[in-house]
Amino acid sequence: MVLDWRNWWALEQESHPSDQIRMMGRLRDHYDPLWKLGITTDVVRPTTDLSKYRLVVVPNLYLISGEAARNLASYVESGGHLVVSFFSGIVDERDQIWMGGYPAPLRDLLGLTVLEFDPLLPGASTATSLGEATLWSEHIQLEGATAMETFANGEPAVTRHASGKGVAWYLATRPAPDAMAGLMGRVAREAGAAPAVPGLPEGVEAVVRVGDDVRHVFLINHTDQAFGEVPARGVTLRTERP
């Protein structure tokens, strides 16, 4: 998952179409479904080498440098799967508008242009083929991308665009949590992003750390329920038993 501190600062400045977009909330919108699926998520900068990741998620990258845009494009062209949310690719690292139509530095990668922002008032929602969505909507013109989900008026709400060997998804709104969970699960399956330990009970998190000659699996029970057995193979460090 991509997080950029300069973008965080710029995203929450005044004089934007909406004052309801907050970085931590947007990160959780994307992170929580992956966590519930058991998919371990790193948090990285947009210029990080992304080649080892099967799926990269970019929530609201309003501020993006040319270097970062090229890095994301290279990742997808090399076979990566990318998810980008609305109000991204708007300004450069100096907080100056990118010319060429929104989201200019990501326009070719995403296969679309955003014609108009249509933020929603607090408490308001908009209908989509995924169900009700909140916070934001956009009017999109497709330029090679395919509409996977639509608003009630038939305009694209979620798009998918093949670029090189990979795929770039774009979310033009904020789906409800259940719909977002279904969408992120669908994208993760297509990307081949799987849980570190499949089949764990709900609320049990698995985190894997790998050294030169050993693999440690940390199982964290976030519930108040005891689980006698879990589908993880190995030797417990405390008892040295299978």
mmCIF file of C-alpha atoms in Angstrom:
data_model
loop_
_atom_site.group_PDB
_atom_site.id
_atom_site.type_symbol
_atom_site.label_atom_id
_atom_site.label_comp_id
_atom_site.label_asym_id
_atom_site.label_seq_id
_atom_site.Cartn_x
_atom_site.Cartn_y
_atom_site.Cartn_z
ATOM 1 C CA MET A 1 0.000 0.000 0.000
ATOM 2 C CA VAL A 2 1.384 3.373 -1.047
ATOM 3 C CA LEU A 3 1.663 6.184 1.488
ATOM 4 C CA ASP A 4 3.437 9.467 0.785
ATOM 5 C CA TRP A 5 3.806 12.035 3.583
ATOM 6 C CA ARG A 6 3.869 15.023 1.240
ATOM 7 C CA ASN A 7 0.686 13.774 -0.360
ATOM 8 C CA TRP A 8 -0.928 13.396 3.080
ATOM 9 C CA TRP A 9 -0.133 17.029 3.839
ATOM 10 C CA ALA A 10 -1.343 18.263 0.449
ATOM 11 C CA LEU A 11 -4.476 16.086 0.346
ATOM 12 C CA GLU A 12 -5.883 17.621 3.527
ATOM 13 C CA GLN A 13 -5.225 21.252 2.633
ATOM 14 C CA GLU A 14 -8.083 23.708 2.208
ATOM 15 C CA SER A 15 -9.542 24.873 -1.119
ATOM 16 C CA HIS A 16 -10.240 21.365 -2.409
ATOM 17 C CA PRO A 17 -13.573 20.196 -3.842
ATOM 18 C CA SER A 18 -14.247 18.363 -0.551
ATOM 19 C CA ASP A 19 -12.954 18.775 2.986
ATOM 20 C CA GLN A 20 -14.090 15.263 3.949
ATOM 21 C CA ILE A 21 -11.123 13.320 2.548
ATOM 22 C CA ARG A 22 -8.755 12.260 5.318
ATOM 23 C CA MET A 23 -5.712 10.122 4.587
ATOM 24 C CA MET A 24 -6.016 7.727 7.513
ATOM 25 C CA GLY A 25 -9.641 6.995 6.726
ATOM 26 C CA ARG A 26 -8.859 6.364 3.094
ATOM 27 C CA LEU A 27 -5.987 4.047 4.009
ATOM 28 C CA ARG A 28 -8.301 2.053 6.276
ATOM 29 C CA ASP A 29 -10.915 1.803 3.512
ATOM 30 C CA HIS A 30 -8.360 -0.139 1.469
ATOM 31 C CA TYR A 31 -6.371 -1.831 4.222
ATOM 32 C CA ASP A 32 -9.216 -3.318 6.267
ATOM 33 C CA PRO A 33 -10.599 -5.587 3.500
ATOM 34 C CA LEU A 34 -7.117 -6.964 2.807
ATOM 35 C CA TRP A 35 -6.518 -7.552 6.520
ATOM 36 C CA LYS A 36 -9.799 -9.454 6.822
ATOM 37 C CA LEU A 37 -8.767 -11.568 3.852
ATOM 38 C CA GLY A 38 -5.545 -12.434 5.672
ATOM 39 C CA ILE A 39 -3.349 -10.678 3.112
ATOM 40 C CA THR A 40 -0.270 -9.135 4.706
ATOM 41 C CA THR A 41 0.229 -5.546 3.577
ATOM 42 C CA ASP A 42 3.444 -3.515 3.507
ATOM 43 C CA VAL A 43 3.311 0.281 3.507
ATOM 44 C CA VAL A 44 5.725 1.790 0.979
ATOM 45 C CA ARG A 45 6.581 5.037 -0.770
ATOM 46 C CA PRO A 46 5.387 5.578 -4.360
ATOM 47 C CA THR A 47 9.010 5.504 -5.577
ATOM 48 C CA THR A 48 9.816 2.179 -3.882
ATOM 49 C CA ASP A 49 10.867 -0.757 -6.046
ATOM 50 C CA LEU A 50 7.518 -2.525 -6.397
ATOM 51 C CA SER A 51 8.654 -5.480 -8.477
ATOM 52 C CA LYS A 52 8.286 -8.034 -5.642
ATOM 53 C CA TYR A 53 4.604 -7.222 -5.053
ATOM 54 C CA ARG A 54 1.704 -8.904 -6.820
ATOM 55 C CA LEU A 55 -0.731 -6.135 -5.852
ATOM 56 C CA VAL A 56 -0.121 -2.448 -5.142
ATOM 57 C CA VAL A 57 -2.895 -0.266 -3.719
ATOM 58 C CA VAL A 58 -2.795 3.535 -4.069
ATOM 59 C CA PRO A 59 -5.400 5.395 -1.999
ATOM 60 C CA ASN A 60 -5.869 9.029 -3.079
ATOM 61 C CA LEU A 61 -2.415 9.934 -4.363
ATOM 62 C CA TYR A 62 -3.439 13.550 -4.978
ATOM 63 C CA LEU A 63 0.186 14.701 -5.039
ATOM 64 C CA ILE A 64 2.463 12.626 -7.241
ATOM 65 C CA SER A 65 5.875 13.285 -8.744
ATOM 66 C CA GLY A 66 6.828 12.349 -12.269
ATOM 67 C CA GLU A 67 9.247 9.791 -10.846
ATOM 68 C CA ALA A 68 6.468 8.152 -8.843
ATOM 69 C CA ALA A 69 4.102 8.086 -11.823
ATOM 70 C CA ARG A 70 6.759 6.426 -13.963
ATOM 71 C CA ASN A 71 7.436 3.903 -11.214
ATOM 72 C CA LEU A 72 3.776 2.888 -11.010
ATOM 73 C CA ALA A 73 3.545 2.623 -14.807
ATOM 74 C CA SER A 74 6.687 0.488 -14.961
ATOM 75 C CA TYR A 75 5.321 -1.799 -12.253
ATOM 76 C CA VAL A 76 2.104 -2.435 -14.192
ATOM 77 C CA GLU A 77 3.808 -2.803 -17.552
ATOM 78 C CA SER A 78 6.051 -5.466 -16.032
ATOM 79 C CA GLY A 79 3.048 -7.509 -14.927
ATOM 80 C CA GLY A 80 1.884 -5.909 -11.692
ATOM 81 C CA HIS A 81 -1.694 -5.285 -10.564
ATOM 82 C CA LEU A 82 -2.452 -1.751 -9.404
ATOM 83 C CA VAL A 83 -5.486 -0.199 -7.689
ATOM 84 C CA VAL A 84 -5.788 3.614 -7.708
ATOM 85 C CA SER A 85 -8.560 5.534 -5.976
ATOM 86 C CA PHE A 86 -10.209 8.831 -6.928
ATOM 87 C CA PHE A 87 -8.660 12.303 -6.663
ATOM 88 C CA SER A 88 -5.230 10.984 -7.618
ATOM 89 C CA GLY A 89 -2.650 12.386 -10.013
ATOM 90 C CA ILE A 90 -3.794 15.992 -9.564
ATOM 91 C CA VAL A 91 -0.671 17.953 -8.553
ATOM 92 C CA ASP A 92 3.087 17.483 -8.763
ATOM 93 C CA GLU A 93 5.578 17.473 -5.877
ATOM 94 C CA ARG A 94 5.386 21.296 -5.729
ATOM 95 C CA ASP A 95 1.597 21.159 -5.341
ATOM 96 C CA GLN A 96 1.148 22.576 -8.845
ATOM 97 C CA ILE A 97 -1.572 21.207 -11.125
ATOM 98 C CA TRP A 98 -0.463 18.642 -13.672
ATOM 99 C CA MET A 99 -1.420 19.831 -17.157
ATOM 100 C CA GLY A 100 -3.099 17.544 -19.669
ATOM 101 C CA GLY A 101 -6.363 16.612 -17.971
ATOM 102 C CA TYR A 102 -6.876 14.667 -14.744
ATOM 103 C CA PRO A 103 -5.167 12.428 -13.769
ATOM 104 C CA ALA A 104 -2.502 13.611 -16.211
ATOM 105 C CA PRO A 105 0.554 11.604 -15.074
ATOM 106 C CA LEU A 106 -1.583 8.462 -14.697
ATOM 107 C CA ARG A 107 -3.949 9.033 -17.600
ATOM 108 C CA ASP A 108 -2.336 6.602 -20.043
ATOM 109 C CA LEU A 109 -1.762 4.015 -17.330
ATOM 110 C CA LEU A 110 -5.408 4.076 -16.198
ATOM 111 C CA GLY A 111 -6.851 4.497 -19.701
ATOM 112 C CA LEU A 112 -9.234 7.313 -18.797
ATOM 113 C CA THR A 113 -9.648 10.997 -18.121
ATOM 114 C CA VAL A 114 -11.676 12.594 -15.343
ATOM 115 C CA LEU A 115 -13.962 15.242 -16.823
ATOM 116 C CA GLU A 116 -15.428 16.530 -13.577
ATOM 117 C CA PHE A 117 -15.267 15.995 -9.820
ATOM 118 C CA ASP A 118 -18.610 15.495 -8.077
ATOM 119 C CA PRO A 119 -17.957 15.231 -4.309
ATOM 120 C CA LEU A 120 -20.848 14.233 -2.091
ATOM 121 C CA LEU A 121 -22.100 16.093 0.958
ATOM 122 C CA PRO A 122 -21.662 14.496 4.404
ATOM 123 C CA GLY A 123 -24.303 11.814 4.851
ATOM 124 C CA ALA A 124 -25.163 11.738 1.152
ATOM 125 C CA SER A 125 -24.701 8.699 -1.075
ATOM 126 C CA THR A 126 -24.802 7.766 -4.729
ATOM 127 C CA ALA A 127 -26.094 4.576 -6.322
ATOM 128 C CA THR A 128 -23.722 2.257 -8.160
ATOM 129 C CA SER A 129 -23.862 -1.285 -9.480
ATOM 130 C CA LEU A 130 -21.958 -2.215 -6.295
ATOM 131 C CA GLY A 131 -24.598 -0.597 -4.099
ATOM 132 C CA GLU A 132 -24.533 2.744 -2.319
ATOM 133 C CA ALA A 133 -21.287 4.716 -2.324
ATOM 134 C CA THR A 134 -20.294 7.819 -0.382
ATOM 135 C CA LEU A 135 -17.872 10.733 -0.140
ATOM 136 C CA TRP A 136 -16.993 11.257 -3.802
ATOM 137 C CA SER A 137 -17.907 10.592 -7.416
ATOM 138 C CA GLU A 138 -16.447 11.552 -10.775
ATOM 139 C CA HIS A 139 -17.504 11.873 -14.390
ATOM 140 C CA ILE A 140 -15.097 9.717 -16.392
ATOM 141 C CA GLN A 141 -14.356 9.408 -20.077
ATOM 142 C CA LEU A 142 -12.867 6.046 -21.015
ATOM 143 C CA GLU A 143 -9.713 6.093 -23.107
ATOM 144 C CA GLY A 144 -9.023 2.381 -23.391
ATOM 145 C CA ALA A 145 -10.186 1.243 -19.943
ATOM 146 C CA THR A 146 -13.241 -0.961 -19.399
ATOM 147 C CA ALA A 147 -16.038 -0.038 -17.009
ATOM 148 C CA MET A 148 -16.342 -2.888 -14.490
ATOM 149 C CA GLU A 149 -18.937 -1.143 -12.312
ATOM 150 C CA THR A 150 -21.137 1.871 -13.062
ATOM 151 C CA PHE A 151 -23.053 4.686 -11.411
ATOM 152 C CA ALA A 152 -26.847 4.717 -11.703
ATOM 153 C CA ASN A 153 -26.596 6.925 -14.802
ATOM 154 C CA GLY A 154 -24.438 4.315 -16.553
ATOM 155 C CA GLU A 155 -21.170 6.219 -16.238
ATOM 156 C CA PRO A 156 -18.049 4.307 -15.091
ATOM 157 C CA ALA A 157 -17.548 3.938 -11.337
ATOM 158 C CA VAL A 158 -14.811 1.269 -11.346
ATOM 159 C CA THR A 159 -12.558 0.678 -14.343
ATOM 160 C CA ARG A 160 -9.920 -1.819 -15.387
ATOM 161 C CA HIS A 161 -7.193 -1.168 -17.943
ATOM 162 C CA ALA A 162 -4.596 -3.603 -19.272
ATOM 163 C CA SER A 163 -1.190 -1.955 -19.687
ATOM 164 C CA GLY A 164 1.782 -3.978 -20.846
ATOM 165 C CA LYS A 165 1.723 -7.284 -18.951
ATOM 166 C CA GLY A 166 -0.278 -5.906 -16.023
ATOM 167 C CA VAL A 167 -3.559 -4.302 -15.041
ATOM 168 C CA ALA A 168 -4.533 -0.968 -13.480
ATOM 169 C CA TRP A 169 -7.869 -0.515 -11.680
ATOM 170 C CA TYR A 170 -9.450 2.841 -10.844
ATOM 171 C CA LEU A 171 -12.148 3.616 -8.275
ATOM 172 C CA ALA A 172 -14.091 6.808 -8.964
ATOM 173 C CA THR A 173 -16.027 6.642 -5.699
ATOM 174 C CA ARG A 174 -15.945 5.159 -2.208
ATOM 175 C CA PRO A 175 -17.947 1.905 -2.140
ATOM 176 C CA ALA A 176 -19.648 0.819 1.070
ATOM 177 C CA PRO A 177 -17.448 -1.448 3.259
ATOM 178 C CA ASP A 178 -19.058 -4.729 2.143
ATOM 179 C CA ALA A 179 -18.816 -3.749 -1.520
ATOM 180 C CA MET A 180 -15.227 -2.605 -1.044
ATOM 181 C CA ALA A 181 -14.385 -5.924 0.585
ATOM 182 C CA GLY A 182 -15.833 -7.809 -2.360
ATOM 183 C CA LEU A 183 -14.022 -5.624 -4.867
ATOM 184 C CA MET A 184 -10.646 -5.871 -3.138
ATOM 185 C CA GLY A 185 -11.079 -9.633 -2.838
ATOM 186 C CA ARG A 186 -11.766 -9.848 -6.557
ATOM 187 C CA VAL A 187 -8.711 -7.764 -7.417
ATOM 188 C CA ALA A 188 -6.499 -9.710 -5.001
ATOM 189 C CA ARG A 189 -7.545 -13.056 -6.492
ATOM 190 C CA GLU A 190 -6.808 -11.819 -9.997
ATOM 191 C CA ALA A 191 -3.414 -10.559 -8.861
ATOM 192 C CA GLY A 192 -2.599 -13.809 -7.075
ATOM 193 C CA ALA A 193 -2.263 -12.085 -3.703
ATOM 194 C CA ALA A 194 -3.072 -14.779 -1.161
ATOM 195 C CA PRO A 195 -3.169 -15.012 2.645
ATOM 196 C CA ALA A 196 0.117 -15.800 4.381
ATOM 197 C CA VAL A 197 -1.631 -18.754 6.066
ATOM 198 C CA PRO A 198 -4.873 -19.766 4.315
ATOM 199 C CA GLY A 199 -7.860 -20.980 6.283
ATOM 200 C CA LEU A 200 -7.308 -19.132 9.560
ATOM 201 C CA PRO A 201 -10.341 -18.332 11.717
ATOM 202 C CA GLU A 202 -11.756 -14.847 11.396
ATOM 203 C CA GLY A 203 -9.868 -12.471 13.646
ATOM 204 C CA VAL A 204 -6.612 -14.426 13.621
ATOM 205 C CA GLU A 205 -3.824 -12.623 11.799
ATOM 206 C CA ALA A 206 -0.737 -14.283 10.331
ATOM 207 C CA VAL A 207 2.479 -12.401 9.640
ATOM 208 C CA VAL A 208 5.466 -14.139 8.073
ATOM 209 C CA ARG A 209 9.090 -13.104 8.464
ATOM 210 C CA VAL A 210 11.778 -14.935 6.500
ATOM 211 C CA GLY A 211 15.502 -15.068 7.281
ATOM 212 C CA ASP A 212 18.377 -16.723 5.474
ATOM 213 C CA ASP A 213 17.607 -20.183 6.844
ATOM 214 C CA VAL A 214 14.372 -19.917 8.808
ATOM 215 C CA ARG A 215 10.750 -18.874 8.325
ATOM 216 C CA HIS A 216 8.791 -17.539 11.291
ATOM 217 C CA VAL A 217 4.995 -17.374 11.278
ATOM 218 C CA PHE A 218 3.473 -15.100 13.913
ATOM 219 C CA LEU A 219 -0.171 -15.859 14.699
ATOM 220 C CA ILE A 220 -2.024 -13.029 16.459
ATOM 221 C CA ASN A 221 -5.474 -13.647 17.897
ATOM 222 C CA HIS A 222 -7.423 -10.382 17.850
ATOM 223 C CA THR A 223 -10.525 -11.996 19.370
ATOM 224 C CA ASP A 224 -11.442 -13.072 22.917
ATOM 225 C CA GLN A 225 -11.987 -16.637 21.721
ATOM 226 C CA ALA A 226 -9.434 -19.437 22.157
ATOM 227 C CA PHE A 227 -8.554 -21.537 19.101
ATOM 228 C CA GLY A 228 -7.080 -24.954 19.773
ATOM 229 C CA GLU A 229 -5.716 -25.597 16.307
ATOM 230 C CA VAL A 230 -4.883 -23.526 13.264
ATOM 231 C CA PRO A 231 -3.777 -24.691 9.790
ATOM 232 C CA ALA A 232 -0.129 -23.629 10.141
ATOM 233 C CA ARG A 233 2.725 -26.112 9.762
ATOM 234 C CA GLY A 234 5.997 -25.950 11.625
ATOM 235 C CA VAL A 235 7.419 -26.145 15.130
ATOM 236 C CA THR A 236 6.209 -23.912 17.947
ATOM 237 C CA LEU A 237 9.099 -21.915 19.384
ATOM 238 C CA ARG A 238 7.913 -22.212 22.982
ATOM 239 C CA THR A 239 7.497 -25.997 23.057
ATOM 240 C CA GLU A 240 9.574 -27.008 20.021
ATOM 241 C CA ARG A 241 6.765 -29.385 19.110
ATOM 242 C CA PRO A 242 4.979 -29.661 15.738
#
